[in-house]
mmCIF file of N, CA, C and O in Angstrom:
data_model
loop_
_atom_site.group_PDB
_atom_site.id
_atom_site.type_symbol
_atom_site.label_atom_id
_atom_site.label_comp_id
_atom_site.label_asym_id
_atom_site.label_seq_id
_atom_site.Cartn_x
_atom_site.Cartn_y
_atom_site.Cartn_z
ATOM 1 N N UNK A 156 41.622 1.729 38.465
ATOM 2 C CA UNK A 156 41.160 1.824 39.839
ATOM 3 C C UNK A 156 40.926 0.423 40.402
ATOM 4 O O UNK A 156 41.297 0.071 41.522
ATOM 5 N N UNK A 157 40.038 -0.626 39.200
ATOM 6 C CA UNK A 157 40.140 -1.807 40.041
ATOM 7 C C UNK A 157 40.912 -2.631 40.212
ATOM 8 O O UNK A 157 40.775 -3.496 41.078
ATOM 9 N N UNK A 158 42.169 -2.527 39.209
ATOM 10 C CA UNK A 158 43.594 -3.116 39.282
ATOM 11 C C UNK A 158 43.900 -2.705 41.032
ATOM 12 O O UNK A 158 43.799 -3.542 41.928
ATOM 13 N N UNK A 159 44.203 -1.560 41.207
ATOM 14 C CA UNK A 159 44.506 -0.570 42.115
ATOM 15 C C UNK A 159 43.670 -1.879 43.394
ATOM 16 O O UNK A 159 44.012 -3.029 43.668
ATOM 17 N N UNK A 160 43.014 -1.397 43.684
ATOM 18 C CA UNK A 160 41.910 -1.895 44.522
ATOM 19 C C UNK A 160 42.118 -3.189 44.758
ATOM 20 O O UNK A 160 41.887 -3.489 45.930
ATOM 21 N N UNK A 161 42.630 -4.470 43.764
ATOM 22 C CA UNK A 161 42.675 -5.617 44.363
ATOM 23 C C UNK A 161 44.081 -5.815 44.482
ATOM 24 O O UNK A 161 44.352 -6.910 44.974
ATOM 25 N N UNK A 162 44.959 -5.182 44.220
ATOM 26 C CA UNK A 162 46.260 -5.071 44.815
ATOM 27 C C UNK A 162 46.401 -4.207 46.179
ATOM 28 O O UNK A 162 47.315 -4.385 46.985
ATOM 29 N N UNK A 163 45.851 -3.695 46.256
ATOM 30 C CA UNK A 163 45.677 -3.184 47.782
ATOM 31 C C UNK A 163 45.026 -4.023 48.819
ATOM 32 O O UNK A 163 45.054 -3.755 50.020
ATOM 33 N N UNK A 164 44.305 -5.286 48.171
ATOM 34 C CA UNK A 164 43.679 -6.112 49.215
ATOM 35 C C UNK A 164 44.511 -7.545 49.097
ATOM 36 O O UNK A 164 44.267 -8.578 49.721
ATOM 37 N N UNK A 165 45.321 -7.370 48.345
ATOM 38 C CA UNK A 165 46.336 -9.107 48.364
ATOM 39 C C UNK A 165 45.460 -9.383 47.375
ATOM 40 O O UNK A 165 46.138 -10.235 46.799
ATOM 41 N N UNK A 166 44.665 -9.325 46.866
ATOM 42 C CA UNK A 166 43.825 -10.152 45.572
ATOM 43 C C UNK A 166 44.519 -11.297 44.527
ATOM 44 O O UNK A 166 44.026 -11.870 43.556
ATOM 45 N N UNK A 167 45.872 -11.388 45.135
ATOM 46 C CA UNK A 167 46.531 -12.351 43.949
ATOM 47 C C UNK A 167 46.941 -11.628 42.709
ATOM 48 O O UNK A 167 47.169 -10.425 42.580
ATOM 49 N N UNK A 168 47.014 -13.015 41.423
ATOM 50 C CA UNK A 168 47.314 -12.253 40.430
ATOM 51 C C UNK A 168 46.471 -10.887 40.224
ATOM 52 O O UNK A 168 45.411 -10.697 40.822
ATOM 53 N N UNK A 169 46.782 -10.371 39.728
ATOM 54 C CA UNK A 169 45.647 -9.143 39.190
ATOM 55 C C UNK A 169 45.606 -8.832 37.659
ATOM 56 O O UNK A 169 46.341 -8.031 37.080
ATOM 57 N N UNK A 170 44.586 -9.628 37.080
ATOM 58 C CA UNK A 170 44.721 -9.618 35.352
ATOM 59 C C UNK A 170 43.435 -9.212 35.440
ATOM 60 O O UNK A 170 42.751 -8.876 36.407
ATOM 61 N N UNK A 171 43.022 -9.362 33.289
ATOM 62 C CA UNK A 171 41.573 -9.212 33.464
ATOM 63 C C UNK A 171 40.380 -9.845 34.075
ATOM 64 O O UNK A 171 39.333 -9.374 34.519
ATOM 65 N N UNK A 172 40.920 -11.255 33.950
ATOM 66 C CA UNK A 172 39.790 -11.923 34.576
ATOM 67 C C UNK A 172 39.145 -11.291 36.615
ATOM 68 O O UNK A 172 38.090 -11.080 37.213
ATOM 69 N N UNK A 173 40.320 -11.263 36.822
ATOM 70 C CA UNK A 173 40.183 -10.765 38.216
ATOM 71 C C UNK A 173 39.621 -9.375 38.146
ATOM 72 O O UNK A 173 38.794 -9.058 39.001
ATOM 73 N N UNK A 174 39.976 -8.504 37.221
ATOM 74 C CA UNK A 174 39.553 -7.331 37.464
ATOM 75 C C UNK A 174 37.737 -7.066 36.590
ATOM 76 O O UNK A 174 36.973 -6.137 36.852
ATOM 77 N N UNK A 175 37.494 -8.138 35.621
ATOM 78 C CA UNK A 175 36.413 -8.176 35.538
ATOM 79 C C UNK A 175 35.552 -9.067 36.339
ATOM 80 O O UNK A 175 34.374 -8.711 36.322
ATOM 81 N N UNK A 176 35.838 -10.281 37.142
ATOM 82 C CA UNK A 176 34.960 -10.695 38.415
ATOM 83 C C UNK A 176 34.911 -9.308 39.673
ATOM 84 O O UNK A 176 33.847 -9.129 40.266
ATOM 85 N N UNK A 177 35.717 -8.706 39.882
ATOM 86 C CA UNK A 177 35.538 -7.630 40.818
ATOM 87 C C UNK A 177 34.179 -6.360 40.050
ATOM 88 O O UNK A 177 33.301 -5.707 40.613
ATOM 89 N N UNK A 178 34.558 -6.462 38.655
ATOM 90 C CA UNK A 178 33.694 -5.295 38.522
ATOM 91 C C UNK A 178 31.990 -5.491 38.385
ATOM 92 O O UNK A 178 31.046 -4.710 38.508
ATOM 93 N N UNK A 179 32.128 -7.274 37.993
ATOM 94 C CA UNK A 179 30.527 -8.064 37.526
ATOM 95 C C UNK A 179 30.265 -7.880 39.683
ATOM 96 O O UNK A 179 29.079 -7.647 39.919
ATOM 97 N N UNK A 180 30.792 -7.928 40.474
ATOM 98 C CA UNK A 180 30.194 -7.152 41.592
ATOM 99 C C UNK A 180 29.864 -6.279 42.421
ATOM 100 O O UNK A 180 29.183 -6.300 43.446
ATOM 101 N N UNK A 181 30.395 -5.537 41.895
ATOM 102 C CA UNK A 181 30.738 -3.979 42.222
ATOM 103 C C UNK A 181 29.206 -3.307 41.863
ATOM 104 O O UNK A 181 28.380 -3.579 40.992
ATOM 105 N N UNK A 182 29.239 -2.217 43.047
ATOM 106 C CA UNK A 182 27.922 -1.130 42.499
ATOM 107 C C UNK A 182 28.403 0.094 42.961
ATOM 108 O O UNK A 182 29.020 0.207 44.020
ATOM 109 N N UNK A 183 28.093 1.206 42.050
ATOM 110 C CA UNK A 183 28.612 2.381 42.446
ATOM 111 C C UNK A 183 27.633 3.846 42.471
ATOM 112 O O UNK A 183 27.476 4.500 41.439
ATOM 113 N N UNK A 184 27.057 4.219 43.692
ATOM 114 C CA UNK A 184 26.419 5.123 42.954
ATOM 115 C C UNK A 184 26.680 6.522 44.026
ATOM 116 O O UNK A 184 27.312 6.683 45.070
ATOM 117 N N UNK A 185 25.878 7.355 43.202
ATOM 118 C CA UNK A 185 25.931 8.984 44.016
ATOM 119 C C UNK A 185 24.499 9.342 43.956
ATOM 120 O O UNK A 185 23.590 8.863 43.278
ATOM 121 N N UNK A 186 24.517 10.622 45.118
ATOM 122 C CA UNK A 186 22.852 10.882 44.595
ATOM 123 C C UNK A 186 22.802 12.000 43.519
ATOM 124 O O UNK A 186 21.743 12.406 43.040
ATOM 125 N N UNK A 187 24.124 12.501 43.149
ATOM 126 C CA UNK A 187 23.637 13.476 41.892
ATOM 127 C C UNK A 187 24.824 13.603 41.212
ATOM 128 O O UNK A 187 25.540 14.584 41.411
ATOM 129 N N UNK A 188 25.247 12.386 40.118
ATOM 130 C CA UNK A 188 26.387 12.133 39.165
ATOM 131 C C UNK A 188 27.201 13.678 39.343
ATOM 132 O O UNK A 188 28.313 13.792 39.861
ATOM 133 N N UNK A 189 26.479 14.686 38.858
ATOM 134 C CA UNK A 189 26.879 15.723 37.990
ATOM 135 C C UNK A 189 27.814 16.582 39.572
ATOM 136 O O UNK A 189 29.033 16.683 39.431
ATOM 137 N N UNK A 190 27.469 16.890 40.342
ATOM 138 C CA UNK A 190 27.825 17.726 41.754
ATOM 139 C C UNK A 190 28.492 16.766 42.791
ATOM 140 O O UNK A 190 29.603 17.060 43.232
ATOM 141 N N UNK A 191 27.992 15.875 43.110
ATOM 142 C CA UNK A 191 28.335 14.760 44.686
ATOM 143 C C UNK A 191 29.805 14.406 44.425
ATOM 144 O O UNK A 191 30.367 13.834 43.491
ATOM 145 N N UNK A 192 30.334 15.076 45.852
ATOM 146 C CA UNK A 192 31.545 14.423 46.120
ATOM 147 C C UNK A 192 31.359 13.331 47.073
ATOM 148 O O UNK A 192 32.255 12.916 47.808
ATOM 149 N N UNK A 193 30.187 12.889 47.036
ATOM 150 C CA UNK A 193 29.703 11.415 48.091
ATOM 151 C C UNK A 193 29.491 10.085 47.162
ATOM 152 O O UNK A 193 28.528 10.030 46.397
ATOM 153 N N UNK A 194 30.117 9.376 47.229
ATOM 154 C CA UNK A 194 29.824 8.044 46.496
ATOM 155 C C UNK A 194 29.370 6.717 47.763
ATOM 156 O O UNK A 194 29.567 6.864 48.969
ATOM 157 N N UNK A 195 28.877 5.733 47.266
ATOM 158 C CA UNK A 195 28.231 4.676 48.108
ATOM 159 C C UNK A 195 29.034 3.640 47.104
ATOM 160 O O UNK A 195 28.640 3.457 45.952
ATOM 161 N N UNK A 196 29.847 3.179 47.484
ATOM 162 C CA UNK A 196 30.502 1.776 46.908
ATOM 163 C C UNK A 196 30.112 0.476 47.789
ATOM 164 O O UNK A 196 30.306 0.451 49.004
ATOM 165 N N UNK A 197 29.510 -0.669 47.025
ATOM 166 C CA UNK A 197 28.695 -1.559 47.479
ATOM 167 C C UNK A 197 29.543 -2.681 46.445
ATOM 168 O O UNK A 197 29.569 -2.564 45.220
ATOM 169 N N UNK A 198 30.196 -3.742 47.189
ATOM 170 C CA UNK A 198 30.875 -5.202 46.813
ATOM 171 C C UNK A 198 30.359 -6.098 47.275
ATOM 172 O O UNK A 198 30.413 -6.353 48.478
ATOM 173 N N UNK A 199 29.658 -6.871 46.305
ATOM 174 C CA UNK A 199 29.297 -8.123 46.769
ATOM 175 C C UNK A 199 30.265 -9.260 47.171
ATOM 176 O O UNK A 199 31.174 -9.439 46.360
ATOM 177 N N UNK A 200 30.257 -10.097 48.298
ATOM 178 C CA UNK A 200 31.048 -11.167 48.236
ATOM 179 C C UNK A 200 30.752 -11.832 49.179
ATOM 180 O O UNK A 200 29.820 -11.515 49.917
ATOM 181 N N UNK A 201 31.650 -13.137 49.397
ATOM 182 C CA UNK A 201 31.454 -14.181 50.189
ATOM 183 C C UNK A 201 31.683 -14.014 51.891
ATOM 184 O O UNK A 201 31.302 -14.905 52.650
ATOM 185 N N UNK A 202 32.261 -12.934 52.325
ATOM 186 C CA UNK A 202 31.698 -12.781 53.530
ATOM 187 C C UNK A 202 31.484 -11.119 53.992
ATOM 188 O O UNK A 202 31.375 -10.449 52.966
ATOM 189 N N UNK A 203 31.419 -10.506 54.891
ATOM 190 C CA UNK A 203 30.905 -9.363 55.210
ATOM 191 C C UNK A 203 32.362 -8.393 55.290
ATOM 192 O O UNK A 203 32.513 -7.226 54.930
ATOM 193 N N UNK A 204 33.253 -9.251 55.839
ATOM 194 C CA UNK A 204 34.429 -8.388 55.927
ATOM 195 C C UNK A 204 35.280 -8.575 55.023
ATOM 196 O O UNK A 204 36.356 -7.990 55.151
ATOM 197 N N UNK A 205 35.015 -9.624 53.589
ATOM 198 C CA UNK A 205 35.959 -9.446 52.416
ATOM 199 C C UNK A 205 35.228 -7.566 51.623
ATOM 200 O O UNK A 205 35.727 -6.458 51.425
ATOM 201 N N UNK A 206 34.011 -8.132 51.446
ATOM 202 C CA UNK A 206 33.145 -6.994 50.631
ATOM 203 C C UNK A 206 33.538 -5.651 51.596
ATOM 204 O O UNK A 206 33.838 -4.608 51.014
ATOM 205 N N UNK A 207 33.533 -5.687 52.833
ATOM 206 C CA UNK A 207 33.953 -4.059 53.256
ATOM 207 C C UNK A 207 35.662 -3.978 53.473
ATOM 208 O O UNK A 207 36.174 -3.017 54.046
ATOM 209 N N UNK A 208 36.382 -5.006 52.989
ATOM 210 C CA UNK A 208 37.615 -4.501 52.949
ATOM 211 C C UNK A 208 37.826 -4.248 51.134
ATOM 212 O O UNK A 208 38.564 -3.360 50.707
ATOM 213 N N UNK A 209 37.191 -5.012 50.391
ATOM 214 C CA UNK A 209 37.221 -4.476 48.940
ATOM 215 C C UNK A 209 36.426 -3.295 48.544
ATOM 216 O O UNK A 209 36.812 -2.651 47.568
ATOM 217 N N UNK A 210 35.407 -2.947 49.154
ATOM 218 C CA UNK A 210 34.710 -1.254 49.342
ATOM 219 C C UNK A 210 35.615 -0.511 49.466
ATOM 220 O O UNK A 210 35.870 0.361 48.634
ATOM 221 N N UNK A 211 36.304 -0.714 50.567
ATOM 222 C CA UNK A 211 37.116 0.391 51.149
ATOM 223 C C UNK A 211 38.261 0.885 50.295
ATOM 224 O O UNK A 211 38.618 2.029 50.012
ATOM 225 N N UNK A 212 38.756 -0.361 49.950
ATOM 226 C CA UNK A 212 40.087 -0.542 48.287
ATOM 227 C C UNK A 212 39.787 0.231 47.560
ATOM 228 O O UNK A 212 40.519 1.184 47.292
ATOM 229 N N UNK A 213 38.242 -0.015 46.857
ATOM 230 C CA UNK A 213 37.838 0.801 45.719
ATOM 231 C C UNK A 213 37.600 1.994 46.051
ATOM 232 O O UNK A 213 37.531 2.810 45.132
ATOM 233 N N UNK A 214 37.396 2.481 47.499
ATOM 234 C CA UNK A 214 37.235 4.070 47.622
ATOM 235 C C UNK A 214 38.467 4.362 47.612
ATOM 236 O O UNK A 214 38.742 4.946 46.564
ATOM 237 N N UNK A 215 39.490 4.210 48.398
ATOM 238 C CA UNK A 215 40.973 4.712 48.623
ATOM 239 C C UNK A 215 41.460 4.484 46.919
ATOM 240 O O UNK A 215 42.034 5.507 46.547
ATOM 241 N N UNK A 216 41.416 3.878 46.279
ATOM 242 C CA UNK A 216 41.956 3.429 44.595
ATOM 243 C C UNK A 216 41.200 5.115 44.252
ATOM 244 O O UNK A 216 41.681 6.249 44.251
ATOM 245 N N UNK A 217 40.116 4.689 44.041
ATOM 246 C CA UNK A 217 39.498 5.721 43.761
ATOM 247 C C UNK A 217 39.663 7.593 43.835
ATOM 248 O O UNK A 217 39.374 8.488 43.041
ATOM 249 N N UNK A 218 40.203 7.572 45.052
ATOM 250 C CA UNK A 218 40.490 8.488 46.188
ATOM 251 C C UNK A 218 41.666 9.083 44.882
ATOM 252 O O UNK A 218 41.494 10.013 44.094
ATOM 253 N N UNK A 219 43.308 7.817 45.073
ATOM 254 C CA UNK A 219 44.641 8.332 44.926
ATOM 255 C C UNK A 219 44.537 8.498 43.104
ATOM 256 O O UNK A 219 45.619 8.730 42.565
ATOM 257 N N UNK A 220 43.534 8.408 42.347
ATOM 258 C CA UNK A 220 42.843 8.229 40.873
ATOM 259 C C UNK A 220 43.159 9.606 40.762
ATOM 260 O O UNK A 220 44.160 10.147 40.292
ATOM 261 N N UNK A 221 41.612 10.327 41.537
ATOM 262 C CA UNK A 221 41.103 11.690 41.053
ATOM 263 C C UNK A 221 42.263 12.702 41.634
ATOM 264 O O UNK A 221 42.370 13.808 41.103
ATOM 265 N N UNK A 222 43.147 12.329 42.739
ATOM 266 C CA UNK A 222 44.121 13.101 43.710
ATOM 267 C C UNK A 222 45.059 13.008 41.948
ATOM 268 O O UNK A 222 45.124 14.012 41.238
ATOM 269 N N UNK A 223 45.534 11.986 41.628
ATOM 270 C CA UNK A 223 46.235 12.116 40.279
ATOM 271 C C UNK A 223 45.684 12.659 39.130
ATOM 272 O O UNK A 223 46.476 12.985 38.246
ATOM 273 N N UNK A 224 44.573 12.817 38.961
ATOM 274 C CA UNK A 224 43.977 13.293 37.801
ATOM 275 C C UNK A 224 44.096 15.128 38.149
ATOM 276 O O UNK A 224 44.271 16.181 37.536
ATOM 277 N N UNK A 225 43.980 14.876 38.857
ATOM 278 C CA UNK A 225 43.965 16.303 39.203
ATOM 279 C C UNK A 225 45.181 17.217 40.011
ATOM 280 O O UNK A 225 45.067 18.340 40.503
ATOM 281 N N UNK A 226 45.980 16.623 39.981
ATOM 282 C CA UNK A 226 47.445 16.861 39.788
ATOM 283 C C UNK A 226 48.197 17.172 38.769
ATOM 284 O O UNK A 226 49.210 17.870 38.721
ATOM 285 N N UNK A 227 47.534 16.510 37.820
ATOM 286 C CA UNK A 227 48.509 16.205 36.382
ATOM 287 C C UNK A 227 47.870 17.836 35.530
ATOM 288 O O UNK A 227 48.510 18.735 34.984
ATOM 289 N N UNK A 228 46.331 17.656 35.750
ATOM 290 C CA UNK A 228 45.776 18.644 35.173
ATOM 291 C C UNK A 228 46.389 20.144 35.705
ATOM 292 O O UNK A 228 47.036 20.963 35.052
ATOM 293 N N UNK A 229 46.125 20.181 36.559
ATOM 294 C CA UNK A 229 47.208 21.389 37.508
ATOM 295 C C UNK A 229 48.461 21.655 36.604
ATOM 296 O O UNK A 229 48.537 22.469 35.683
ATOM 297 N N UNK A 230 49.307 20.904 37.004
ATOM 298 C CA UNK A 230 50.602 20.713 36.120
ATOM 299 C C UNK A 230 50.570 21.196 34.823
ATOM 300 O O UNK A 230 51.465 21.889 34.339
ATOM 301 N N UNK A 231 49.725 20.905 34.340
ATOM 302 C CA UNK A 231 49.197 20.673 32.075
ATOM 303 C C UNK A 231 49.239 22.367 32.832
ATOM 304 O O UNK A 231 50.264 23.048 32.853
ATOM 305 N N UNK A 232 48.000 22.778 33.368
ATOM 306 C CA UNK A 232 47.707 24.461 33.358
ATOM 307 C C UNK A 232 49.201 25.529 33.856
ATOM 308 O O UNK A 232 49.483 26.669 33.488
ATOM 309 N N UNK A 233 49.673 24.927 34.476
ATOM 310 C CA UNK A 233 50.992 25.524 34.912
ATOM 311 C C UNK A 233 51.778 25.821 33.384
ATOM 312 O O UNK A 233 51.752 26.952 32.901
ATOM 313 N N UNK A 234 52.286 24.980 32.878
ATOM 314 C CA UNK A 234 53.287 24.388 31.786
ATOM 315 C C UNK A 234 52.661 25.636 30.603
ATOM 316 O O UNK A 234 53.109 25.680 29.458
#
């Protein structure tokens, strides 16, 4: 997802180092893990509109993740 996410924002290379500085800022939470389809993604960074265009990455990454996870699973139950 955070590979995903900084290739969707031009982030440059995208290795580990990059994808572990994105995650040492990253915060992710819900108000009830187990039920919430609501998440609050919070990026720290150097100005206001890098951090809400890398929020937004990690929700949409996020988004086309579970849309695949749950595609595939579909599929597995079909088969």
């Amino acid at each position: 997802v955070l590979a995903d996410a900084l290739r969707r924002v031009g982030a440059g290379p995208v290795d580990q180092a990059a994808i572990d500085a994105l995650s040492s800022r990253l915060t992710v939470r819900t108000q009830n893990p187990t039920t919430s389809d609501s998440i609050d993604i919070e990026v720290r960074a150097s100005t206001p509109a890098t951090a809400a265009d890398l929020s937004n990455a990690v929700g949409t990454s996020l988004i086309a993740w579970d849309t695949n996870r749950a595609n595939q699973a579909i599929s597995s139950a079909i088969k």
